[in-house]
Short mmCIF file of C-alpha atoms in Angstrom, two decimals:
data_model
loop_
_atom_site.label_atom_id
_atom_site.label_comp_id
_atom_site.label_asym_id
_atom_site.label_seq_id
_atom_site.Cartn_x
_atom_site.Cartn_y
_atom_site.Cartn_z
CA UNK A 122 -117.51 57.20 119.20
CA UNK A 123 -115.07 58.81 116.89
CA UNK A 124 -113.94 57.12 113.94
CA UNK A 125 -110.15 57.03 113.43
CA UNK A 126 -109.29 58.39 110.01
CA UNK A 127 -106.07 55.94 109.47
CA UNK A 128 -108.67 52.91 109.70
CA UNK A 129 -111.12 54.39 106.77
CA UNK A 130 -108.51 55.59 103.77
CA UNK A 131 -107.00 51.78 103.44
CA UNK A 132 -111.17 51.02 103.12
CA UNK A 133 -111.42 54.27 100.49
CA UNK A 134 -108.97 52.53 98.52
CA UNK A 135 -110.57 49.53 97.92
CA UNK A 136 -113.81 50.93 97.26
CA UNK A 137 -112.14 53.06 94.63
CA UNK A 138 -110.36 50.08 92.98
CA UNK A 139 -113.99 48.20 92.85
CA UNK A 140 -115.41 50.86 91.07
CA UNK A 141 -113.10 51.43 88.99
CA UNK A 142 -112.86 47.81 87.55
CA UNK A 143 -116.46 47.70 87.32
CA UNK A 144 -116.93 50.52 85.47
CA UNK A 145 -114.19 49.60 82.85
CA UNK A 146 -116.08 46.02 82.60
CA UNK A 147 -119.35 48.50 81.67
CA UNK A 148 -117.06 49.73 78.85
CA UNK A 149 -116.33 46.22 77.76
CA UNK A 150 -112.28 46.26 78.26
CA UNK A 151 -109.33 48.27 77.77
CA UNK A 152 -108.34 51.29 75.89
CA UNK A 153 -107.80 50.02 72.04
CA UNK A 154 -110.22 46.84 72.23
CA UNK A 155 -112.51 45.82 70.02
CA UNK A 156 -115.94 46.38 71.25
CA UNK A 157 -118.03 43.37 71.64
CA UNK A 158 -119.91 42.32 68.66
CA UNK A 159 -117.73 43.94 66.08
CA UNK A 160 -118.01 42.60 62.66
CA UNK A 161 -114.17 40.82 62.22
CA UNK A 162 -112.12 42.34 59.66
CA UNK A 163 -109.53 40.85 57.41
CA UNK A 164 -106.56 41.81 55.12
CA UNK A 165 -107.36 39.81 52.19
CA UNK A 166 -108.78 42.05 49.45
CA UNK A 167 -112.33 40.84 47.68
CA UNK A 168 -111.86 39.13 44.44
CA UNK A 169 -112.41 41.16 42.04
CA UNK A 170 -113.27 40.42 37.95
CA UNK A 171 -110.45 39.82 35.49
CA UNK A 172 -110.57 42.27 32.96
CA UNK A 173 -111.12 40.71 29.77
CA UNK A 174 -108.14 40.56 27.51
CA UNK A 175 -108.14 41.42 23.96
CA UNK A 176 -109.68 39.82 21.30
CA UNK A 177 -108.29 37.16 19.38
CA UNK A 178 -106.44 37.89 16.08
CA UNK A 179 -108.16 36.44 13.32
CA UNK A 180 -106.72 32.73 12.41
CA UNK A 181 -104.36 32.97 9.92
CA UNK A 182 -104.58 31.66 6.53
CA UNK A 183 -104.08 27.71 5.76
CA UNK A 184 -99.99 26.94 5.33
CA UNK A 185 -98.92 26.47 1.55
CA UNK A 186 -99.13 23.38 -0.20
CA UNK A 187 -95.49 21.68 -0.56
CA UNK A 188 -94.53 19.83 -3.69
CA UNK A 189 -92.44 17.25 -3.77
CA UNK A 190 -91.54 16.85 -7.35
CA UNK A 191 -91.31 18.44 -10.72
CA UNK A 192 -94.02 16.61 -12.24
CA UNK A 193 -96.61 17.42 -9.39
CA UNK A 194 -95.51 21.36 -10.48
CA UNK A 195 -96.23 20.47 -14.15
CA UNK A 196 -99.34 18.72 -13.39
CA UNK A 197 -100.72 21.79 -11.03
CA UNK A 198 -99.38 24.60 -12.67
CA UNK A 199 -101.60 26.38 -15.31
CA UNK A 200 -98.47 27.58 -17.34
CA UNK A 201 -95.21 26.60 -17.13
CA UNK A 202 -92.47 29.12 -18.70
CA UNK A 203 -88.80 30.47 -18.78
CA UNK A 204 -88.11 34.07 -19.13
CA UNK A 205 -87.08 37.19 -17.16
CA UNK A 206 -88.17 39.20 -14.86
CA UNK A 207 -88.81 42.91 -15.93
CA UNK A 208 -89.70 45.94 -13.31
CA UNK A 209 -93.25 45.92 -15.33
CA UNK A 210 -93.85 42.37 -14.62
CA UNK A 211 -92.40 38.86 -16.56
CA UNK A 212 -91.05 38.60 -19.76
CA UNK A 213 -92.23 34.99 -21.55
CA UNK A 214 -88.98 33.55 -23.81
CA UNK A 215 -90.40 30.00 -23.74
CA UNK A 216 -93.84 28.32 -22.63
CA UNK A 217 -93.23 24.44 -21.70
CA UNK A 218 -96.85 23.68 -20.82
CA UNK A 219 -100.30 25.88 -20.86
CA UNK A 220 -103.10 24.57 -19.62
CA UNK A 221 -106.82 25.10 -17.89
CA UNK A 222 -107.23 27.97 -20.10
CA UNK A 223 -104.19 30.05 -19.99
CA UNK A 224 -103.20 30.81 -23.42
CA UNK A 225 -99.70 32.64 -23.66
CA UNK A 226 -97.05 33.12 -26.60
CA UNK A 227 -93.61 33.76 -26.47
CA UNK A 228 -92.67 37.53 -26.49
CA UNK A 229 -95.82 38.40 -23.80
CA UNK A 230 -95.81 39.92 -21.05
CA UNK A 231 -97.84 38.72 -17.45
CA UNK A 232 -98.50 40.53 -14.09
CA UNK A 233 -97.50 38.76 -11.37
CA UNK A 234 -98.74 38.85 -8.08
CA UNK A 235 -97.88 38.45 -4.73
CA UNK A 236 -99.16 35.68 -2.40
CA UNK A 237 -102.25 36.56 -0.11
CA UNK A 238 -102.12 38.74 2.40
CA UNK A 239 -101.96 36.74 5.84
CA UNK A 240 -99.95 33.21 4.71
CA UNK A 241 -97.59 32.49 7.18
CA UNK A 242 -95.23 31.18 4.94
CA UNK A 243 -95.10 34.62 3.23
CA UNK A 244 -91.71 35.94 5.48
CA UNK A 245 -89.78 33.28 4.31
CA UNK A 246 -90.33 34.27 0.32
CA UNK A 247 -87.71 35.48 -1.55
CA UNK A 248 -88.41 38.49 -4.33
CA UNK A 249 -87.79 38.49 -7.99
CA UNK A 250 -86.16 41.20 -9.24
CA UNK A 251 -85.62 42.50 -12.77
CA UNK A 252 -83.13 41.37 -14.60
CA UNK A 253 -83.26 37.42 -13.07
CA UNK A 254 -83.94 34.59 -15.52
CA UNK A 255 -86.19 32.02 -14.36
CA UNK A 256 -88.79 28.65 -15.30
CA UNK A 257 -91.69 29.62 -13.45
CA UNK A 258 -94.60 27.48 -12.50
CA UNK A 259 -97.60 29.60 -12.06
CA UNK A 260 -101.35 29.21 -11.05
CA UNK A 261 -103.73 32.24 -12.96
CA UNK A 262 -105.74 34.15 -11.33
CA UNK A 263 -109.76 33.34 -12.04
CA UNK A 264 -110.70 37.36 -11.04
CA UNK A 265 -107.92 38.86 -12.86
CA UNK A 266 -105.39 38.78 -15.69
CA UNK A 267 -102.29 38.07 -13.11
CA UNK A 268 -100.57 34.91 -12.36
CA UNK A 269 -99.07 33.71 -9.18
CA UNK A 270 -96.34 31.23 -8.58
CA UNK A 271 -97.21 28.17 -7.23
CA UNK A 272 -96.39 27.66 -3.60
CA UNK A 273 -94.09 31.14 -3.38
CA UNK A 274 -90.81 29.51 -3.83
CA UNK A 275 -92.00 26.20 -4.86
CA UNK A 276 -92.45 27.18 -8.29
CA UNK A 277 -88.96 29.04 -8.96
CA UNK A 278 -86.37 27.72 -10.67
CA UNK A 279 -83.44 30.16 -11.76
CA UNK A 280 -81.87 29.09 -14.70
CA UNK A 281 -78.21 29.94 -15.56
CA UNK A 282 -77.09 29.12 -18.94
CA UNK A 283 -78.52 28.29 -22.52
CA UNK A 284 -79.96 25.43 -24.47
CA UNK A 285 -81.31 22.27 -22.32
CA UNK A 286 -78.09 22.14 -20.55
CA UNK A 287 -78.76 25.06 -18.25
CA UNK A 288 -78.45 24.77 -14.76
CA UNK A 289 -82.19 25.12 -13.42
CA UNK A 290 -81.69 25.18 -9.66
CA UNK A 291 -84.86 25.94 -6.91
CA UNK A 292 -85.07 29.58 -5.76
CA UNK A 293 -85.47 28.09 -1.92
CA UNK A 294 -83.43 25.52 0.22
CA UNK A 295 -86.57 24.33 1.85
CA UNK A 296 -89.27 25.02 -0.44
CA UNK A 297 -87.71 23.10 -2.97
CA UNK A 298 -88.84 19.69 -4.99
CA UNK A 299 -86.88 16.63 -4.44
CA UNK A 300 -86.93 15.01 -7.55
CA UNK A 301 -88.22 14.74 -11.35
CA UNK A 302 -90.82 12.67 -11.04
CA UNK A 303 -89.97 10.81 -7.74
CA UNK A 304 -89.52 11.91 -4.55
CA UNK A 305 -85.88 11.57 -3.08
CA UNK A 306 -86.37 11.95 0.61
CA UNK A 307 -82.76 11.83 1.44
CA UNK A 308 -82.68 15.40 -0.83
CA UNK A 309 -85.69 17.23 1.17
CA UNK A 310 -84.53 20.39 2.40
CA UNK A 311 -81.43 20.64 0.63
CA UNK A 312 -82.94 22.44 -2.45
CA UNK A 313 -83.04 20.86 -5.78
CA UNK A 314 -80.43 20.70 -9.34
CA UNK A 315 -81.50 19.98 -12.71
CA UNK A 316 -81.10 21.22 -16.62
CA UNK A 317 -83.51 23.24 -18.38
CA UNK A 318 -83.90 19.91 -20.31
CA UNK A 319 -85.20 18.20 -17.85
CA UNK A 320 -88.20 20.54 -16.79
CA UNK A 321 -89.25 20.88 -20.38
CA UNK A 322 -88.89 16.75 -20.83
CA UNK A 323 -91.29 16.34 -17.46
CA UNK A 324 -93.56 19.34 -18.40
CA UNK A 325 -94.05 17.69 -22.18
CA UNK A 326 -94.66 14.64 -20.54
CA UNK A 327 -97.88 15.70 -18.82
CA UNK A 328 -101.29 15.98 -20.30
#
């Protein structure tokens, strides 16, 4: 019997469509799918190690000792003097108080030297300069024939005038002394006023 060939294509068709599914089911889906199995990805980066940052500057020195009155200077110092300042070094008019050792006359001459290198304290120092007359409270040097002021500022006085009553006034606002031989609290900060009398009356006064 012959077959008529309108009745088979609509049957081609749908053999063609079952293949075709089937064979992209073999493939495991469409075009642009992950295949089965596939390790999942993600968009976080992996942690990585923190660099290490530098190293630590060294700590820096211990903060200077503050004084609060003229007789702690006297007491501490190892020489107590008024003179001027020369380009060369200090010129000694007048020693109120040697002690500890230090032996100095009037009409000598002493190196000074700067504060250590790393005090913190050190930017807010102010410079003598030749030509500047001055009480100075100093601390010597045990490894060397130089003295250094006691505290920086702390142990400045500029003195303007002669005989005891000269104004003797603290280099520094805030480095300063508050009183002779009591503290005034009231005058912290505010720097410090006296007479040339006065220091040498306090320094005499201490053994």
């Amino acid at each position: 019997m012959a077959v008529d060939p309108r009745r088979t294509r609509p049957l081609r068709a749908t053999a063609a469509a079952v293949l075709a599914v089937a064979a992209l089911s073999a493939c495991g889906g469409t075009d642009g799918a992950d295949p089965v199995g596939a390790p999942a990805t993600s968009s976080a980066a992996a942690p990585t190690a923190v660099a290490p940052t530098d190293a630590a500057p060294p700590p820096a020195q211990g903060k200077l000792r503050g004084y609060g009155t003229v007789r702690q200077l006297s007491e501490t110092a190892d020489l107590v003097v008024r003179g001027e300042v020369e380009p060369a070094g200090f010129r000694v008019d007048e020693v109120l108080r040697a002690a500890n050792g230090a032996s100095v006359n009037a009409g000598a001459r002493i190196t000074l030297a700067s504060l250590p290198a790393g005090v913190p304290d050190m930017a807010h120092m102010s410079t003598l300069e030749p030509g500047q007359v001055a009480v100075l409270y100093l601390a010597k040097d045990p490894a060397a024939p130089t003295f250094r002021t006691l505290s920086g500022d702390f142990g400045v006085f500029d003195v303007t005038g002669d005989g005891d009553d000269a104004v003797a006034a603290s280099r520094s606002q805030a480095m300063a002394v508050s009183g002779l031989v009591t503290e005034d609290p009231a005058a912290s900060g505010h720097g410090f006023r006296t007479t040339l009398g006065q220091l040498r009356a306090v320094a005499a006064q201490v053994k």
